[in-house]
């Protein structure tokens, strides 16, 4: 990473970093006009955008999941599309389809591709676990390859491209749990919780009057792509990178470094993709906090949202009523940050 950084003139790099921080602060200010509270959630979604990753948002109905994503789209100046996932949704409803068009003058018929809602910058996949695996797989290709295939033809999606998917954690009837391969594509599994009483009062004040606040655009697609490149250029020390890798490896019950409680409760730990995402997310967080280096705290603060959907627990954990978050919190307590 450091070799890339040295190729840039210091003045050019400083200008790009200053613009990143200015844009980040302005995006947060615009979103705050509409969204109340949820600081951690907003930070994680912004990290996903600056890294170029996808985000799974788990929350109860009425916790402003859709509003948050739409507002971010407005503030970022990106094309926002929304798909309401239902059991009868077909892959072509997402990707688009070919139709036969007839030229009225010649009578000649040709196939014409009509793009689906996936051709945007920010795609809100609302209640993603309500659609069958066949349709979910169409979205999986788009998330991983940044392209979609219709009738054997491959179409490249616009850049940047983010999937922000929501799922409801309480209604399990009529849902199709996301396959592990698709879950692993999400950078974060972000959890929206209830607001405090003061924050709920502020929401009521904001939303029960005649004027509804709107976010204004403060950046654009080209700049967001530049920010993603800048994030990857942030240097990370060997010891911090090693700590990130070690923290991922201890989630694997067969690894010799795994503690007893992981061996007892975890069936499958996180893959190397988790370590990649953890380091990338830590780089974005460092830049958002006004630093140009990654600390142990950057890694550890994002550990749970990066890994909570990547570890599979066994029946011992279920019988002891333990969730992924409980295991990950115990790992953080068990292995503290190394001392500089």
XYZ file of C-alpha atoms in Angstrom:
340
model
C 0.000 0.000 0.000
C 2.797 2.431 0.860
C 4.308 2.096 -2.636
C 1.097 3.457 -4.163
C 1.017 6.350 -1.724
C 4.556 7.487 -2.529
C 3.703 7.852 -6.229
C 1.418 10.782 -5.449
C 2.670 14.268 -4.734
C 2.073 15.169 -1.065
C 0.074 18.266 -2.062
C -2.192 16.222 -4.344
C -2.736 13.601 -1.642
C -3.490 16.263 0.974
C -6.029 17.920 -1.330
C -7.787 14.604 -1.930
C -7.860 13.782 1.800
C -9.213 17.248 2.647
C -11.959 16.860 0.036
C -12.858 13.423 1.401
C -13.255 14.792 4.930
C -15.213 17.814 3.725
C -17.574 15.608 1.692
C -17.968 13.121 4.556
C -18.884 15.858 7.047
C -21.348 17.391 4.595
C -22.969 14.010 3.816
C -23.461 13.367 7.542
C -24.911 16.881 7.994
C -27.402 16.364 5.159
C -28.471 12.918 6.400
C -28.886 14.314 9.933
C -31.534 16.711 8.564
C -33.744 13.690 7.883
C -32.492 10.808 10.067
C -32.443 11.028 13.858
C -29.974 8.983 15.942
C -28.465 5.700 14.662
C -24.891 7.111 14.633
C -23.244 3.684 14.476
C -25.528 2.527 11.666
C -24.848 5.644 9.600
C -21.092 5.258 10.143
C -21.180 1.614 9.014
C -23.282 2.315 5.903
C -20.953 5.174 4.922
C -17.908 2.931 5.450
C -19.518 0.359 3.130
C -20.050 3.067 0.490
C -16.486 4.389 0.770
C -15.067 0.852 0.594
C -17.309 -0.214 -2.283
C -18.978 -2.980 -0.277
C -22.569 -4.023 0.297
C -24.483 -3.720 3.537
C -27.196 -5.892 5.094
C -29.427 -3.862 7.403
C -31.381 -5.866 9.966
C -34.083 -4.003 11.834
C -37.695 -4.038 12.958
C -40.424 -2.394 10.844
C -40.588 1.384 11.223
C -36.922 1.905 12.132
C -36.295 4.094 9.027
C -34.262 1.526 7.072
C -35.681 2.592 3.700
C -35.594 6.295 4.549
C -31.925 6.074 5.564
C -30.883 4.491 2.258
C -32.965 6.880 0.119
C -31.580 9.895 2.004
C -28.002 8.672 1.499
C -28.674 8.341 -2.219
C -29.836 11.969 -2.316
C -26.843 13.255 -0.336
C -24.353 11.321 -2.491
C -25.894 12.464 -5.770
C -26.294 8.851 -6.925
C -29.095 7.078 -8.802
C -31.290 5.354 -6.218
C -33.424 2.307 -7.078
C -35.646 0.218 -4.820
C -36.923 -3.343 -5.197
C -39.579 -4.727 -2.868
C -38.752 -8.424 -2.615
C -41.736 -10.792 -2.653
C -42.085 -14.592 -3.058
C -43.252 -14.233 -6.685
C -40.376 -11.939 -7.768
C -38.518 -13.310 -10.811
C -34.835 -12.738 -11.745
C -35.936 -10.714 -14.797
C -37.823 -8.340 -12.474
C -34.407 -7.383 -11.071
C -32.053 -7.566 -14.037
C -34.392 -6.510 -16.831
C -35.468 -8.465 -19.895
C -35.352 -8.569 -23.679
C -38.501 -7.581 -25.536
C -39.339 -7.806 -29.257
C -39.790 -4.414 -30.884
C -41.208 -3.960 -34.372
C -40.157 -1.146 -36.675
C -43.478 0.371 -37.917
C -41.994 1.405 -41.269
C -40.228 -1.830 -42.241
C -42.026 -4.348 -40.059
C -38.618 -5.689 -39.017
C -38.511 -7.142 -35.509
C -35.506 -6.891 -33.172
C -34.701 -7.869 -29.623
C -34.280 -4.855 -27.328
C -32.932 -5.035 -23.785
C -34.975 -3.142 -21.201
C -32.802 -2.588 -18.080
C -34.267 -3.516 -14.721
C -33.995 -1.609 -11.428
C -30.576 -3.153 -10.776
C -29.113 -0.551 -13.160
C -28.582 2.171 -10.579
C -25.852 3.226 -8.155
C -27.598 2.446 -4.863
C -29.986 -0.494 -4.905
C -32.258 -0.916 -1.910
C -33.227 -4.590 -1.733
C -36.157 -4.320 0.669
C -36.908 -7.476 2.703
C -34.416 -9.507 0.685
C -35.200 -12.725 2.555
C -38.765 -12.803 1.161
C -37.734 -13.962 -2.320
C -36.724 -17.505 -3.403
C -33.073 -18.556 -3.961
C -33.411 -18.373 -7.773
C -34.034 -14.626 -7.614
C -31.471 -14.114 -4.862
C -28.834 -15.696 -7.122
C -29.436 -13.025 -9.793
C -28.630 -10.405 -7.187
C -25.571 -12.403 -6.043
C -23.975 -12.133 -9.501
C -24.528 -8.387 -9.529
C -23.024 -8.000 -6.046
C -19.903 -10.001 -6.835
C -19.261 -9.374 -10.544
C -20.834 -5.883 -10.873
C -22.662 -7.242 -13.927
C -25.768 -9.231 -14.836
C -26.509 -11.825 -17.514
C -29.757 -11.834 -19.501
C -30.339 -14.428 -22.249
C -26.595 -15.122 -22.399
C -25.636 -11.452 -22.784
C -23.581 -9.814 -20.040
C -24.330 -6.209 -19.084
C -21.978 -4.130 -16.932
C -23.639 -2.225 -14.101
C -23.006 1.493 -13.539
C -20.234 2.439 -11.126
C -20.297 2.852 -8.193
C -22.777 0.073 -7.365
C -23.961 -0.733 -3.844
C -26.586 -3.145 -2.584
C -28.110 -2.080 0.717
C -30.425 -4.924 1.659
C -32.897 -4.936 4.532
C -34.390 -7.871 6.371
C -36.904 -8.157 9.169
C -35.568 -10.296 12.052
C -38.925 -11.322 13.537
C -41.130 -12.599 10.706
C -39.793 -16.005 9.719
C -42.903 -17.393 7.998
C -42.738 -17.053 4.222
C -39.036 -16.132 4.230
C -36.047 -17.754 2.541
C -32.881 -17.448 4.644
C -29.994 -16.004 2.640
C -27.439 -18.656 1.600
C -24.054 -18.399 3.319
C -22.345 -17.539 -0.004
C -24.554 -14.487 -0.402
C -24.288 -13.438 3.246
C -20.499 -13.510 2.882
C -20.703 -10.893 0.099
C -22.034 -8.295 2.524
C -19.373 -6.172 4.165
C -21.533 -5.467 7.218
C -24.588 -6.880 8.897
C -25.781 -3.681 10.525
C -28.456 -3.840 13.220
C -30.947 -0.996 13.673
C -32.358 -0.812 17.165
C -35.060 1.317 18.757
C -34.331 5.011 19.354
C -34.202 6.635 22.775
C -37.303 8.480 24.065
C -35.743 11.880 23.258
C -34.855 10.773 19.724
C -38.354 9.382 19.120
C -39.822 12.709 20.225
C -37.577 14.489 17.728
C -38.730 12.106 14.958
C -42.362 12.886 15.760
C -41.625 16.639 15.673
C -39.857 16.310 12.296
C -42.415 14.108 10.550
C -45.818 15.407 11.706
C -45.587 18.909 10.222
C -46.364 20.240 6.752
C -42.746 20.462 5.534
C -40.672 17.280 5.367
C -36.875 17.873 5.332
C -34.893 16.643 2.318
C -31.184 15.971 1.885
C -29.277 17.904 -0.777
C -26.633 16.403 -3.067
C -23.060 17.176 -1.942
C -20.995 14.863 -4.177
C -21.314 12.672 -7.286
C -20.499 9.209 -8.679
C -17.043 10.198 -10.000
C -15.996 11.588 -6.629
C -17.302 8.550 -4.744
C -15.121 6.311 -6.963
C -12.154 8.565 -6.159
C -12.907 8.253 -2.429
C -12.916 4.439 -2.757
C -9.446 4.547 -4.336
C -8.220 6.915 -1.611
C -9.442 4.560 1.148
C -7.411 1.681 -0.323
C -4.287 3.854 -0.217
C -4.450 4.343 3.564
C -1.416 2.565 5.072
C -1.837 -0.085 7.763
C 0.971 -1.283 10.028
C 1.993 -4.945 9.953
C 1.059 -5.397 13.615
C -2.469 -3.972 13.081
C -3.012 -6.111 9.967
C -1.758 -9.162 11.885
C -4.205 -8.395 14.697
C -7.100 -8.237 12.187
C -6.097 -11.594 10.670
C -5.645 -13.197 14.111
C -9.073 -11.974 15.253
C -10.654 -13.632 12.215
C -8.695 -16.881 12.607
C -9.784 -17.383 16.244
C -13.419 -17.682 15.085
C -12.554 -21.042 13.459
C -13.108 -23.875 15.910
C -10.442 -26.051 14.231
C -7.758 -23.366 14.447
C -5.165 -24.008 17.164
C -5.483 -20.379 18.366
C -9.264 -20.664 18.964
C -10.348 -20.367 22.615
C -12.349 -23.115 24.346
C -15.715 -21.368 23.997
C -15.259 -21.016 20.208
C -14.444 -24.733 19.935
C -17.565 -25.495 21.941
C -20.091 -23.195 20.240
C -18.917 -22.453 16.674
C -19.413 -24.821 13.744
C -17.828 -22.679 11.035
C -15.739 -19.545 11.441
C -15.119 -16.609 9.117
C -13.186 -16.891 5.839
C -10.266 -14.800 4.600
C -12.804 -12.451 2.993
C -13.710 -11.340 6.521
C -10.098 -10.284 7.143
C -10.023 -8.387 3.830
C -13.250 -6.557 4.641
C -12.165 -5.872 8.223
C -8.941 -4.172 7.062
C -10.699 -2.199 4.301
C -13.429 -1.027 6.678
C -10.810 -0.027 9.271
C -9.016 2.064 6.602
C -12.250 3.890 5.743
C -13.018 4.500 9.424
C -9.530 5.926 10.017
C -9.954 8.383 7.142
C -13.435 9.358 8.369
C -11.970 10.019 11.836
C -9.365 12.392 10.385
C -6.389 10.015 10.461
C -4.225 8.621 7.676
C -3.232 5.456 9.513
C -5.196 2.504 10.918
C -5.275 1.782 14.654
C -6.241 -1.312 16.663
C -9.369 0.556 17.749
C -10.509 0.916 14.104
C -10.278 -2.854 13.670
C -11.904 -3.776 16.983
C -14.808 -1.296 16.725
C -15.905 -2.849 13.409
C -15.219 -6.464 14.392
C -18.780 -7.437 15.351
C -20.707 -5.938 12.364
C -18.160 -7.414 9.917
C -18.261 -10.921 11.443
C -21.734 -11.419 12.950
C -23.117 -12.924 9.712
C -20.015 -15.002 8.913
C -19.928 -17.470 11.809
C -22.291 -20.415 12.152
C -23.110 -21.591 15.664
C -23.986 -25.174 16.654
C -26.756 -26.681 18.775
C -24.747 -26.116 21.992
C -24.968 -22.352 21.400
C -28.666 -22.637 20.605
C -29.371 -24.607 23.777
C -27.439 -22.028 25.818
C -29.312 -19.228 23.998
C -26.171 -17.644 22.634
C -26.093 -15.501 19.500
C -23.194 -14.576 17.210
C -22.807 -11.208 18.963
C -22.342 -12.945 22.331
C -19.479 -15.075 20.983
C -17.794 -12.127 19.232
C -18.000 -9.966 22.376
C -16.359 -12.769 24.362
C -13.577 -12.964 21.772
C -12.956 -9.209 22.093
C -12.754 -9.560 25.884
C -10.588 -12.682 25.646
C -8.074 -11.097 23.269
C -7.391 -7.447 24.007
C -5.619 -5.023 21.684
C -1.818 -5.419 21.685
C 0.134 -2.645 23.379
C 2.082 -0.338 21.095
